Amino acid sequence: MNFLITYLFLSIGVLMAQDEFNTNVSINSAVVIRSRSMSVDFWTPERMKAAKEPVVILPPNGKNTSRSFSISNNGPQATILGRTPAATSPLGRALNVRGRYVATTGRVFWSCSVNIMSYCSASVVASTSGDVIVTAGHCVYDTSTLQWLTNCNWIFVPAYYNGTAPYGKWPAREVAALTSWTQSSPNYNNDVGFVALSLLNGRHITELTGSQSVGFNYPRNQPTYSFGYPLNLDQGEILQVCTGIPGVSKYTTNGYAGQGLSNCYMTGGCSGGPWLQQFDESTGIGVTYSVNSFTYSLAPNTINGPVFDSNIQSLWNYITAR
Ligand SMILES: *[C@@H]1O[C@H](CO)[C@@H](O)[C@H](O)[C@H]1NC(C)=O
Ligand SMILES: *[C@@H]1O[C@H](CO)[C@@H](O)[C@H](O)[C@H]1NC(C)=O
Ligand SMILES: *[C@@H]1O[C@H](CO)[C@@H](O)[C@H](O)[C@H]1NC(C)=O
């Protein structure tokens, strides 16, 4: 039988059983070449609502090509603390009522071909620049065409709600993923991408929304809140959440070492949405330690996510001050 891996967004499912994974990890980054005004003007409310989650390609049968990929959560646990929004942020009051996660989570959009509009979820995390968001690797880099999606009218819309962008549409200026992701047989343990956003009206996004803490080599099997905009719930127009204690992923092919969060009914579109530990429901603040990555046909209603390890920490170290 075929084992189906479904990216939690659209367009691509991927051939999982391929060559040996490249475990020689380094950073691949790119300065975004699309002008910011083009990106922002492109995304009208109608286009944002039309962006969909979609085509899935079946991988070949579950051939085991695993060749001892070692889990590299090999460093000390590290936490970079998130920030409160600036005192001048017009959001201050709303955030006090609803919690910071409402503003730090949003949707990303891109369109690489005429009339094909796609989206994922993403969130603002701690950074030196105040400009950094995290999402899934497959929301920034297309491993079938070997292209950065961030060149395709790619924007982030924090607190996206039903076609509206209450805190603006933020174009990308630089993107980074690991080379173990930016190749035709990507390593799903590294399905993570960081993006540095442009300023909007002279402001860094973190001034407006605040940011969530980001954690590396965090413990597994901890109470987790997973946020995202899955197309199957409210047409992806409203932020959703799954909560629970994730366990070992049922997907073990090719050395996959991520976790699975079961009893979660979010599907495509929630990709890239953050997993937070130590989440405080009253403040809406937690530590981002993974992102929604894929579902697996043999473990229904379970979302898999890679635990941020030392390699992902290196990636964050690269992007934080860019
Ligand atoms: C890892 O990749 C870099 C850059 O491609 C190369 O210079 C280096 O020799 C590689 N290391 C190993 C152990 O393969
Ligand atoms: C796949 O192969 C690896 C290495 O040979 C082995 O350790 C692992 O148990 C195999 N996995 C399955 C599901 O057969
Ligand atoms: C979303 O917007 C549409 C109009 O575009 C409106 O009819 C609908 O009620 C809105 N839904 C929510 C949940 O706000």
GROMACS .gro file of C-alpha atoms and ligand atoms in nm:
model
  364
    1MET     CA    1   0.000   0.000   0.000
    2ASN     CA    2   0.096   0.359  -0.028
    3PHE     CA    3   0.178   0.559   0.279
    4LEU     CA    4   0.041   0.903   0.247
    5ILE     CA    5   0.214   1.199   0.395
    6THR     CA    6   0.008   1.510   0.374
    7TYR     CA    7   0.173   1.840   0.414
    8LEU     CA    8  -0.052   2.052   0.622
    9PHE     CA    9  -0.092   2.307   0.356
   10LEU     CA   10  -0.137   2.243  -0.006
   11SER     CA   11   0.016   2.178  -0.337
   12ILE     CA   12   0.264   1.915  -0.242
   13GLY     CA   13   0.283   1.591  -0.062
   14VAL     CA   14   0.624   1.452  -0.118
   15LEU     CA   15   0.802   1.137  -0.210
   16MET     CA   16   0.922   1.017   0.124
   17ALA     CA   17   1.116   0.709   0.036
   18GLN     CA   18   1.411   0.836  -0.155
   19ASP     CA   19   1.779   0.858  -0.112
   20GLU     CA   20   1.966   0.879   0.208
   21PHE     CA   21   1.910   1.200   0.389
   22ASN     CA   22   2.184   1.450   0.387
   23THR     CA   23   2.270   1.491   0.751
   24ASN     CA   24   2.546   1.738   0.679
   25VAL     CA   25   2.340   2.036   0.774
   26SER     CA   26   2.416   2.394   0.692
   27ILE     CA   27   2.214   2.708   0.636
   28ASN     CA   28   2.056   2.810   0.311
   29SER     CA   29   1.928   3.164   0.297
   30ALA     CA   30   1.806   3.411   0.040
   31VAL     CA   31   1.729   3.776   0.017
   32VAL     CA   32   1.380   3.819  -0.118
   33ILE     CA   33   1.377   3.967  -0.464
   34ARG     CA   34   1.010   4.054  -0.505
   35SER     CA   35   0.945   4.417  -0.427
   36ARG     CA   36   0.742   4.470  -0.115
   37SER     CA   37   0.474   4.682  -0.275
   38MET     CA   38   0.399   4.414  -0.530
   39SER     CA   39   0.348   4.158  -0.255
   40VAL     CA   40   0.126   4.374  -0.039
   41ASP     CA   41  -0.091   4.506  -0.320
   42PHE     CA   42  -0.139   4.161  -0.467
   43TRP     CA   43  -0.318   4.024  -0.162
   44THR     CA   44  -0.666   4.169  -0.172
   45PRO     CA   45  -0.924   4.030   0.074
   46GLU     CA   46  -1.070   3.828  -0.213
   47ARG     CA   47  -0.737   3.668  -0.299
   48MET     CA   48  -0.661   3.594   0.064
   49LYS     CA   49  -0.996   3.417   0.095
   50ALA     CA   50  -0.935   3.230  -0.230
   51ALA     CA   51  -0.600   3.089  -0.119
   52LYS     CA   52  -0.647   2.717  -0.070
   53GLU     CA   53  -0.495   2.401   0.049
   54PRO     CA   54  -0.477   2.131  -0.221
   55VAL     CA   55  -0.302   1.877  -0.424
   56VAL     CA   56  -0.150   1.578  -0.257
   57ILE     CA   57   0.089   1.343  -0.427
   58LEU     CA   58   0.109   0.988  -0.304
   59PRO     CA   59   0.456   0.872  -0.214
   60PRO     CA   60   0.572   0.529  -0.321
   61ASN     CA   61   0.516   0.244  -0.080
   62GLY     CA   62   0.688   0.254   0.253
   63LYS     CA   63   1.031   0.148   0.146
   64ASN     CA   64   1.269   0.182   0.436
   65THR     CA   65   1.559   0.396   0.332
   66SER     CA   66   1.649   0.491   0.686
   67ARG     CA   67   2.019   0.496   0.740
   68SER     CA   68   2.085   0.595   1.096
   69PHE     CA   69   1.988   0.958   1.108
   70SER     CA   70   2.074   1.067   1.456
   71ILE     CA   71   1.839   1.288   1.647
   72SER     CA   72   2.029   1.602   1.705
   73ASN     CA   73   1.857   1.749   2.004
   74ASN     CA   74   2.203   1.719   2.135
   75GLY     CA   75   2.262   2.053   2.298
   76PRO     CA   76   2.152   2.219   2.616
   77GLN     CA   77   1.798   2.344   2.644
   78ALA     CA   78   1.787   2.710   2.543
   79THR     CA   79   1.517   2.974   2.563
   80ILE     CA   80   1.507   3.314   2.399
   81LEU     CA   81   1.241   3.518   2.568
   82GLY     CA   82   0.964   3.685   2.373
   83ARG     CA   83   0.883   4.051   2.405
   84THR     CA   84   0.579   4.249   2.498
   85PRO     CA   85   0.453   4.486   2.229
   86ALA     CA   86   0.581   4.843   2.247
   87ALA     CA   87   0.386   5.069   2.481
   88THR     CA   88   0.277   5.264   2.175
   89SER     CA   89   0.128   4.961   2.004
   90PRO     CA   90  -0.237   5.022   1.932
   91LEU     CA   91  -0.284   4.657   2.015
   92GLY     CA   92  -0.195   4.691   2.378
   93ARG     CA   93  -0.549   4.694   2.506
   94ALA     CA   94  -0.679   4.420   2.280
   95LEU     CA   95  -0.387   4.199   2.373
   96ASN     CA   96  -0.454   4.244   2.741
   97VAL     CA   97  -0.801   4.107   2.684
   98ARG     CA   98  -0.740   3.829   2.436
   99GLY     CA   99  -0.383   3.720   2.489
  100ARG     CA  100  -0.065   3.768   2.292
  101TYR     CA  101  -0.104   3.456   2.077
  102VAL     CA  102  -0.389   3.621   1.890
  103ALA     CA  103  -0.154   3.883   1.746
  104THR     CA  104   0.160   3.670   1.710
  105THR     CA  105  -0.013   3.400   1.504
  106GLY     CA  106  -0.124   3.455   1.146
  107ARG     CA  107  -0.131   3.329   0.792
  108VAL     CA  108   0.135   3.348   0.522
  109PHE     CA  109   0.036   3.368   0.158
  110TRP     CA  110   0.217   3.319  -0.168
  111SER     CA  111   0.137   3.279  -0.534
  112CYS     CA  112   0.401   3.142  -0.769
  113SER     CA  113   0.168   3.089  -1.067
  114VAL     CA  114  -0.123   3.282  -1.202
  115ASN     CA  115  -0.445   3.189  -1.023
  116ILE     CA  116  -0.277   2.951  -0.780
  117MET     CA  117  -0.283   3.105  -0.438
  118SER     CA  118  -0.156   2.917  -0.137
  119TYR     CA  119  -0.128   2.969   0.235
  120CYS     CA  120   0.017   2.835   0.558
  121SER     CA  121   0.026   2.946   0.920
  122ALA     CA  122   0.317   3.117   1.099
  123SER     CA  123   0.401   3.314   1.414
  124VAL     CA  124   0.621   3.589   1.549
  125VAL     CA  125   0.908   3.465   1.767
  126ALA     CA  126   1.180   3.631   1.970
  127SER     CA  127   1.458   3.793   1.767
  128THR     CA  128   1.719   4.064   1.795
  129SER     CA  129   1.583   4.246   1.492
  130GLY     CA  130   1.221   4.226   1.603
  131ASP     CA  131   1.135   4.107   1.252
  132VAL     CA  132   1.142   3.725   1.268
  133ILE     CA  133   0.861   3.476   1.219
  134VAL     CA  134   0.877   3.097   1.213
  135THR     CA  135   0.683   2.861   0.990
  136ALA     CA  136   0.731   2.520   0.831
  137GLY     CA  137   1.015   2.468   0.582
  138HIS     CA  138   0.763   2.369   0.318
  139CYS     CA  139   0.594   2.709   0.354
  140VAL     CA  140   0.911   2.890   0.246
  141TYR     CA  141   1.081   2.645   0.010
  142ASP     CA  142   0.928   2.420  -0.255
  143THR     CA  143   1.130   2.099  -0.255
  144SER     CA  144   0.979   1.983  -0.586
  145THR     CA  145   1.079   2.292  -0.786
  146LEU     CA  146   1.376   2.377  -0.561
  147GLN     CA  147   1.258   2.735  -0.532
  148TRP     CA  148   1.211   2.980  -0.252
  149LEU     CA  149   0.841   3.055  -0.219
  150THR     CA  150   0.931   3.386  -0.060
  151ASN     CA  151   0.995   3.525  -0.408
  152CYS     CA  152   0.629   3.467  -0.499
  153ASN     CA  153   0.436   3.759  -0.347
  154TRP     CA  154   0.490   3.604  -0.005
  155ILE     CA  155   0.343   3.792   0.290
  156PHE     CA  156   0.264   3.739   0.658
  157VAL     CA  157  -0.068   3.857   0.800
  158PRO     CA  158  -0.064   3.848   1.181
  159ALA     CA  159  -0.404   3.790   1.341
  160TYR     CA  160  -0.557   3.715   1.003
  161TYR     CA  161  -0.935   3.702   1.038
  162ASN     CA  162  -1.187   3.626   0.767
  163GLY     CA  163  -1.020   3.816   0.486
  164THR     CA  164  -0.898   4.099   0.705
  165ALA     CA  165  -0.544   4.196   0.802
  166PRO     CA  166  -0.602   4.390   1.123
  167TYR     CA  167  -0.231   4.450   1.184
  168GLY     CA  168  -0.119   4.484   0.825
  169LYS     CA  169   0.040   4.270   0.554
  170TRP     CA  170   0.411   4.218   0.604
  171PRO     CA  171   0.639   4.131   0.312
  172ALA     CA  172   0.945   3.912   0.362
  173ARG     CA  173   1.297   4.045   0.312
  174GLU     CA  174   1.514   3.743   0.397
  175VAL     CA  175   1.447   3.373   0.448
  176ALA     CA  176   1.649   3.086   0.592
  177ALA     CA  177   1.609   2.709   0.606
  178LEU     CA  178   1.854   2.425   0.659
  179THR     CA  179   2.013   2.264   0.354
  180SER     CA  180   1.871   1.934   0.481
  181TRP     CA  181   1.535   2.087   0.389
  182THR     CA  182   1.619   2.277   0.070
  183GLN     CA  183   1.673   1.969  -0.147
  184SER     CA  184   1.460   1.724  -0.338
  185SER     CA  185   1.457   1.462  -0.063
  186PRO     CA  186   1.417   1.684   0.239
  187ASN     CA  187   1.463   1.569   0.595
  188TYR     CA  188   1.133   1.614   0.775
  189ASN     CA  189   1.313   1.658   1.105
  190ASN     CA  190   1.412   1.996   0.964
  191ASP     CA  191   1.081   2.117   0.818
  192VAL     CA  192   1.131   2.464   0.965
  193GLY     CA  193   1.181   2.804   0.804
  194PHE     CA  194   1.252   3.146   0.954
  195VAL     CA  195   1.169   3.468   0.773
  196ALA     CA  196   1.282   3.822   0.849
  197LEU     CA  197   1.006   4.064   0.756
  198SER     CA  198   1.034   4.415   0.617
  199LEU     CA  199   0.935   4.711   0.826
  200LEU     CA  200   0.579   4.833   0.785
  201ASN     CA  201   0.519   5.205   0.831
  202GLY     CA  202   0.860   5.226   0.993
  203ARG     CA  203   0.785   4.965   1.256
  204HIS     CA  204   0.918   4.620   1.337
  205ILE     CA  205   0.643   4.365   1.365
  206THR     CA  206   0.739   4.280   1.722
  207GLU     CA  207   0.672   4.640   1.826
  208LEU     CA  208   0.313   4.583   1.723
  209THR     CA  209   0.241   4.224   1.812
  210GLY     CA  210   0.504   4.132   2.065
  211SER     CA  211   0.667   3.793   2.014
  212GLN     CA  212   0.656   3.446   2.165
  213SER     CA  213   0.959   3.291   2.330
  214VAL     CA  214   1.140   3.031   2.123
  215GLY     CA  215   1.293   2.718   2.276
  216PHE     CA  216   1.549   2.466   2.154
  217ASN     CA  217   1.611   2.112   2.276
  218TYR     CA  218   1.296   2.135   2.482
  219PRO     CA  219   1.159   1.827   2.658
  220ARG     CA  220   0.916   1.603   2.472
  221ASN     CA  221   0.576   1.480   2.589
  222GLN     CA  222   0.480   1.814   2.742
  223PRO     CA  223   0.138   1.981   2.737
  224THR     CA  224   0.124   2.161   2.404
  225TYR     CA  225  -0.096   2.417   2.231
  226SER     CA  226  -0.088   2.396   1.853
  227PHE     CA  227  -0.228   2.694   1.662
  228GLY     CA  228  -0.315   2.727   1.296
  229TYR     CA  229  -0.560   2.813   1.022
  230PRO     CA  230  -0.668   2.475   0.880
  231LEU     CA  231  -0.887   2.492   0.571
  232ASN     CA  232  -1.122   2.224   0.709
  233LEU     CA  233  -1.238   2.441   1.000
  234ASP     CA  234  -1.418   2.768   0.922
  235GLN     CA  235  -1.260   2.754   0.575
  236GLY     CA  236  -0.928   2.849   0.730
  237GLU     CA  237  -1.058   3.197   0.799
  238ILE     CA  238  -1.033   3.181   1.179
  239LEU     CA  239  -0.749   3.080   1.410
  240GLN     CA  240  -0.790   2.733   1.564
  241VAL     CA  241  -0.611   2.547   1.839
  242CYS     CA  242  -0.543   2.186   1.937
  243THR     CA  243  -0.418   2.098   2.283
  244GLY     CA  244  -0.274   1.782   2.427
  245ILE     CA  245   0.039   1.594   2.516
  246PRO     CA  246   0.222   1.481   2.203
  247GLY     CA  247   0.400   1.147   2.188
  248VAL     CA  248   0.643   0.966   1.964
  249SER     CA  249   0.538   1.007   1.601
  250LYS     CA  250   0.388   0.699   1.437
  251TYR     CA  251   0.578   0.803   1.129
  252THR     CA  252   0.925   0.655   1.170
  253THR     CA  253   1.037   0.612   0.812
  254ASN     CA  254   1.371   0.764   0.727
  255GLY     CA  255   1.466   0.844   1.082
  256TYR     CA  256   1.180   1.080   1.152
  257ALA     CA  257   1.213   1.187   1.514
  258GLY     CA  258   0.933   1.439   1.555
  259GLN     CA  259   0.630   1.414   1.780
  260GLY     CA  260   0.266   1.343   1.702
  261LEU     CA  261  -0.018   1.542   1.858
  262SER     CA  262  -0.325   1.318   1.843
  263ASN     CA  263  -0.696   1.398   1.859
  264CYS     CA  264  -0.627   1.705   1.655
  265TYR     CA  265  -0.862   1.762   1.364
  266MET     CA  266  -0.676   2.041   1.190
  267THR     CA  267  -0.572   1.959   0.834
  268GLY     CA  268  -0.408   2.149   0.549
  269GLY     CA  269  -0.348   2.517   0.610
  270CYS     CA  270  -0.233   2.477   0.970
  271SER     CA  271   0.119   2.394   0.847
  272GLY     CA  272   0.378   2.617   1.006
  273GLY     CA  273   0.152   2.712   1.297
  274PRO     CA  274   0.338   2.712   1.629
  275TRP     CA  275   0.349   2.451   1.903
  276LEU     CA  276   0.386   2.617   2.241
  277GLN     CA  277   0.488   2.468   2.572
  278GLN     CA  278   0.436   2.638   2.910
  279PHE     CA  279   0.145   2.817   2.751
  280ASP     CA  280  -0.043   3.048   2.986
  281GLU     CA  281  -0.404   3.076   2.875
  282SER     CA  282  -0.458   3.401   3.061
  283THR     CA  283  -0.173   3.587   2.892
  284GLY     CA  284  -0.154   3.388   2.568
  285ILE     CA  285   0.222   3.353   2.607
  286GLY     CA  286   0.435   3.039   2.578
  287VAL     CA  287   0.751   2.892   2.435
  288THR     CA  288   0.751   2.794   2.066
  289TYR     CA  289   0.933   2.463   2.029
  290SER     CA  290   0.786   2.305   1.713
  291VAL     CA  291   0.553   2.376   1.421
  292ASN     CA  292   0.274   2.186   1.247
  293SER     CA  293   0.436   1.981   0.971
  294PHE     CA  294   0.235   1.689   0.828
  295THR     CA  295  -0.028   1.423   0.886
  296TYR     CA  296   0.029   1.056   0.820
  297SER     CA  297  -0.236   0.821   0.685
  298LEU     CA  298  -0.163   0.547   0.936
  299ALA     CA  299  -0.217   0.781   1.232
  300PRO     CA  300  -0.536   0.974   1.161
  301ASN     CA  301  -0.615   1.303   1.328
  302THR     CA  302  -0.258   1.339   1.444
  303ILE     CA  303  -0.034   1.629   1.352
  304ASN     CA  304   0.338   1.575   1.342
  305GLY     CA  305   0.593   1.839   1.428
  306PRO     CA  306   0.974   1.849   1.450
  307VAL     CA  307   1.113   1.937   1.792
  308PHE     CA  308   1.346   2.236   1.748
  309ASP     CA  309   1.695   2.099   1.803
  310SER     CA  310   2.045   2.247   1.791
  311ASN     CA  311   2.035   2.263   1.411
  312ILE     CA  312   1.721   2.474   1.425
  313GLN     CA  313   1.889   2.683   1.691
  314SER     CA  314   2.176   2.751   1.448
  315LEU     CA  315   1.919   2.860   1.195
  316TRP     CA  316   1.760   3.098   1.445
  317ASN     CA  317   2.107   3.226   1.537
  318TYR     CA  318   2.157   3.312   1.173
  319ILE     CA  319   1.829   3.495   1.116
  320THR     CA  320   1.788   3.670   1.450
  321ALA     CA  321   1.993   3.979   1.369
  322ARG     CA  322   1.955   3.980   0.991
  323LIG     C1  323   2.952   1.935   0.469
  323LIG     O1  324   2.921   2.026   0.364
  323LIG     C2  325   3.019   2.127   0.348
  323LIG     C3  326   2.966   2.225   0.246
  323LIG     O2  327   2.904   2.160   0.140
  323LIG     C4  328   3.151   2.062   0.307
  323LIG     O3  329   3.250   2.161   0.291
  323LIG     C5  330   3.195   1.964   0.415
  323LIG     O4  331   3.312   1.896   0.374
  323LIG     C6  332   3.083   1.862   0.441
  323LIG     N1  333   3.119   1.782   0.557
  323LIG     C7  334   3.104   1.649   0.558
  323LIG     C8  335   3.142   1.580   0.685
  323LIG     O5  336   3.057   1.586   0.463
  324LIG     C1  337   1.467   0.084   0.885
  324LIG     O1  338   1.605   0.056   0.874
  324LIG     C2  339   1.679   0.096   0.988
  324LIG     C3  340   1.827   0.080   0.956
  324LIG     O2  341   1.851  -0.037   0.884
  324LIG     C4  342   1.633   0.015   1.107
  324LIG     O3  343   1.704   0.053   1.222
  324LIG     C5  344   1.484   0.041   1.127
  324LIG     O4  345   1.437  -0.040   1.233
  324LIG     C6  346   1.407   0.011   1.003
  324LIG     N1  347   1.270   0.058   1.022
  324LIG     C7  348   1.167  -0.019   0.988
  324LIG     C8  349   1.032   0.042   1.014
  324LIG     O5  350   1.177  -0.130   0.938
  325LIG     C1  351  -1.672   3.650   0.714
  325LIG     O1  352  -1.697   3.747   0.615
  325LIG     C2  353  -1.815   3.724   0.541
  325LIG     C3  354  -1.822   3.833   0.435
  325LIG     O2  355  -1.708   3.828   0.356
  325LIG     C4  356  -1.935   3.725   0.631
  325LIG     O3  357  -2.051   3.693   0.556
  325LIG     C5  358  -1.916   3.622   0.742
  325LIG     O4  359  -2.022   3.632   0.833
  325LIG     C6  360  -1.785   3.646   0.814
  325LIG     N1  361  -1.765   3.539   0.911
  325LIG     C7  362  -1.718   3.562   1.031
  325LIG     C8  363  -1.704   3.441   1.119
  325LIG     O5  364  -1.689   3.672   1.074
   0.00000   0.00000   0.00000
